[in-house]
GROMACS .gro file of C-alpha atoms in nm:
model
  129
    1MET     CA    1   0.000   0.000   0.000
    2PRO     CA    2   0.284   0.250   0.047
    3PRO     CA    3   0.334   0.287  -0.333
    4ALA     CA    4  -0.038   0.364  -0.379
    5ALA     CA    5  -0.029   0.618  -0.097
    6ALA     CA    6   0.289   0.774  -0.235
    7ASP     CA    7   0.138   0.807  -0.584
    8THR     CA    8  -0.173   0.976  -0.444
    9ILE     CA    9   0.022   1.212  -0.219
   10LEU     CA   10   0.270   1.304  -0.494
   11ALA     CA   11  -0.016   1.368  -0.740
   12HIS     CA   12  -0.197   1.586  -0.486
   13PHE     CA   13   0.102   1.810  -0.425
   14ARG     CA   14   0.196   1.821  -0.793
   15GLU     CA   15  -0.158   1.920  -0.897
   16THR     CA   16  -0.224   2.171  -0.616
   17GLY     CA   17   0.122   2.327  -0.610
   18GLU     CA   18   0.112   2.319  -0.230
   19GLU     CA   19   0.386   2.204   0.004
   20PRO     CA   20   0.350   1.948   0.287
   21GLU     CA   21   0.389   2.232   0.539
   22ALA     CA   22   0.046   2.360   0.426
   23TYR     CA   23  -0.104   2.075   0.629
   24ASP     CA   24  -0.091   2.020   1.003
   25LEU     CA   25  -0.102   1.647   0.934
   26ILE     CA   26  -0.072   1.410   0.640
   27VAL     CA   27  -0.257   1.100   0.759
   28THR     CA   28  -0.257   0.753   0.603
   29GLY     CA   29  -0.480   0.454   0.672
   30ASP     CA   30  -0.293   0.160   0.816
   31LEU     CA   31   0.049   0.129   0.663
   32GLY     CA   32   0.200   0.037   0.998
   33ALA     CA   33   0.552   0.123   1.110
   34LEU     CA   34   0.727  -0.041   0.816
   35GLY     CA   35   0.483   0.090   0.557
   36SER     CA   36   0.513   0.443   0.693
   37ARG     CA   37   0.890   0.431   0.655
   38ILE     CA   38   0.853   0.300   0.300
   39LEU     CA   39   0.604   0.579   0.218
   40LYS     CA   40   0.839   0.846   0.350
   41ASP     CA   41   1.127   0.697   0.149
   42LEU     CA   42   0.919   0.682  -0.170
   43THR     CA   43   0.803   1.043  -0.146
   44TRP     CA   44   1.148   1.165  -0.043
   45GLU     CA   45   1.302   0.994  -0.349
   46LYS     CA   46   1.063   1.200  -0.564
   47GLY     CA   47   1.162   1.525  -0.390
   48LEU     CA   48   0.879   1.554  -0.138
   49ASP     CA   49   0.959   1.535   0.234
   50ILE     CA   50   0.651   1.444   0.440
   51SER     CA   51   0.843   1.318   0.744
   52GLU     CA   52   0.764   1.617   0.965
   53ASN     CA   53   0.385   1.589   0.953
   54HIS     CA   54   0.300   1.236   0.844
   55VAL     CA   55   0.115   1.006   1.085
   56ASP     CA   56  -0.042   0.667   1.025
   57CYS     CA   57  -0.375   0.562   1.175
   58GLY     CA   58  -0.252   0.208   1.240
   59GLU     CA   59   0.043   0.338   1.437
   60ILE     CA   60  -0.189   0.564   1.640
   61VAL     CA   61  -0.434   0.283   1.719
   62TYR     CA   62  -0.173   0.019   1.795
   63ASN     CA   63   0.090   0.255   1.943
   64VAL     CA   64   0.374   0.069   1.774
   65LEU     CA   65   0.693   0.140   1.967
   66GLU     CA   66   0.928  -0.155   1.934
   67ASP     CA   67   0.795  -0.415   1.695
   68GLU     CA   68   0.723  -0.407   1.324
   69PHE     CA   69   0.364  -0.529   1.358
   70GLN     CA   70   0.149  -0.373   1.090
   71GLY     CA   71  -0.175  -0.318   1.280
   72GLY     CA   72  -0.512  -0.410   1.136
   73SER     CA   73  -0.764  -0.294   0.882
   74GLY     CA   74  -0.688   0.029   0.699
   75ALA     CA   75  -1.059   0.106   0.674
   76GLY     CA   76  -1.114   0.033   1.043
   77CYS     CA   77  -0.811   0.227   1.165
   78SER     CA   78  -0.891   0.523   0.938
   79ALA     CA   79  -1.250   0.543   1.059
   80VAL     CA   80  -1.162   0.511   1.426
   81VAL     CA   81  -0.883   0.770   1.422
   82LEU     CA   82  -1.063   1.022   1.198
   83ASN     CA   83  -1.395   1.010   1.379
   84SER     CA   84  -1.252   1.026   1.729
   85TYR     CA   85  -0.897   1.151   1.775
   86LEU     CA   86  -0.863   1.377   1.469
   87HIS     CA   87  -1.220   1.509   1.482
   88ALA     CA   88  -1.176   1.609   1.848
   89LYS     CA   89  -0.850   1.789   1.769
   90MET     CA   90  -1.010   1.973   1.478
   91MET     CA   91  -1.309   2.078   1.688
   92ALA     CA   92  -1.074   2.200   1.962
   93GLY     CA   93  -0.884   2.403   1.702
   94THR     CA   94  -0.548   2.237   1.762
   95ILE     CA   95  -0.548   2.097   1.408
   96ARG     CA   96  -0.675   2.312   1.122
   97ARG     CA   97  -0.589   2.124   0.804
   98ILE     CA   98  -0.542   1.754   0.727
   99LEU     CA   99  -0.459   1.566   0.408
  100PHE     CA  100  -0.633   1.236   0.481
  101VAL     CA  101  -0.514   0.950   0.259
  102ALA     CA  102  -0.720   0.637   0.308
  103THR     CA  103  -0.545   0.321   0.193
  104GLY     CA  104  -0.668  -0.025   0.118
  105ALA     CA  105  -0.595  -0.355  -0.049
  106LEU     CA  106  -0.830  -0.501  -0.310
  107LEU     CA  107  -0.817  -0.853  -0.175
  108SER     CA  108  -0.939  -1.148  -0.375
  109THR     CA  109  -0.908  -1.512  -0.277
  110VAL     CA  110  -0.888  -1.602  -0.644
  111SER     CA  111  -0.598  -1.372  -0.737
  112SER     CA  112  -0.397  -1.447  -0.424
  113GLY     CA  113  -0.462  -1.821  -0.472
  114GLN     CA  114  -0.322  -1.786  -0.823
  115GLY     CA  115  -0.009  -1.616  -0.695
  116GLU     CA  116  -0.107  -1.274  -0.832
  117SER     CA  117  -0.015  -0.951  -0.661
  118ILE     CA  118  -0.266  -0.768  -0.444
  119PRO     CA  119  -0.368  -0.435  -0.601
  120CYS     CA  120  -0.377  -0.145  -0.359
  121ILE     CA  121  -0.560   0.185  -0.366
  122ALA     CA  122  -0.533   0.521  -0.195
  123HIS     CA  123  -0.754   0.825  -0.221
  124ALA     CA  124  -0.713   1.162  -0.054
  125VAL     CA  125  -0.935   1.432   0.083
  126THR     CA  126  -0.843   1.763   0.242
  127LEU     CA  127  -1.020   1.837   0.569
  128GLU     CA  128  -1.021   2.197   0.690
  129ARG     CA  129  -1.161   2.378   0.985
   0.00000   0.00000   0.00000
């Protein structure tokens, strides 16, 4: 999923002409600790540094400190973090602008059983207060 998230984030900044600093947070679904590092590497290689304001919902939910566990469902983690933690911070005025990049895998028992890759998707929305 990190390549899908990177493509979406890079396209957003390319098309809007904005910089990552325009957002208080750049939030992804559930890439986990390893996926977040891969995402940051992929965007950095293309000239975009998101390391200062990127957070991942899976890392927030699971509070990954030592291990490389990847968390759980991107849809579940995204919904929980957005509708509780991030919403509360936006309503309190401590966060004004978020680039929210939901990520997901298009899982199929047929394609994985045939040894095919798992296509991934990411879409973004800007949330402002």
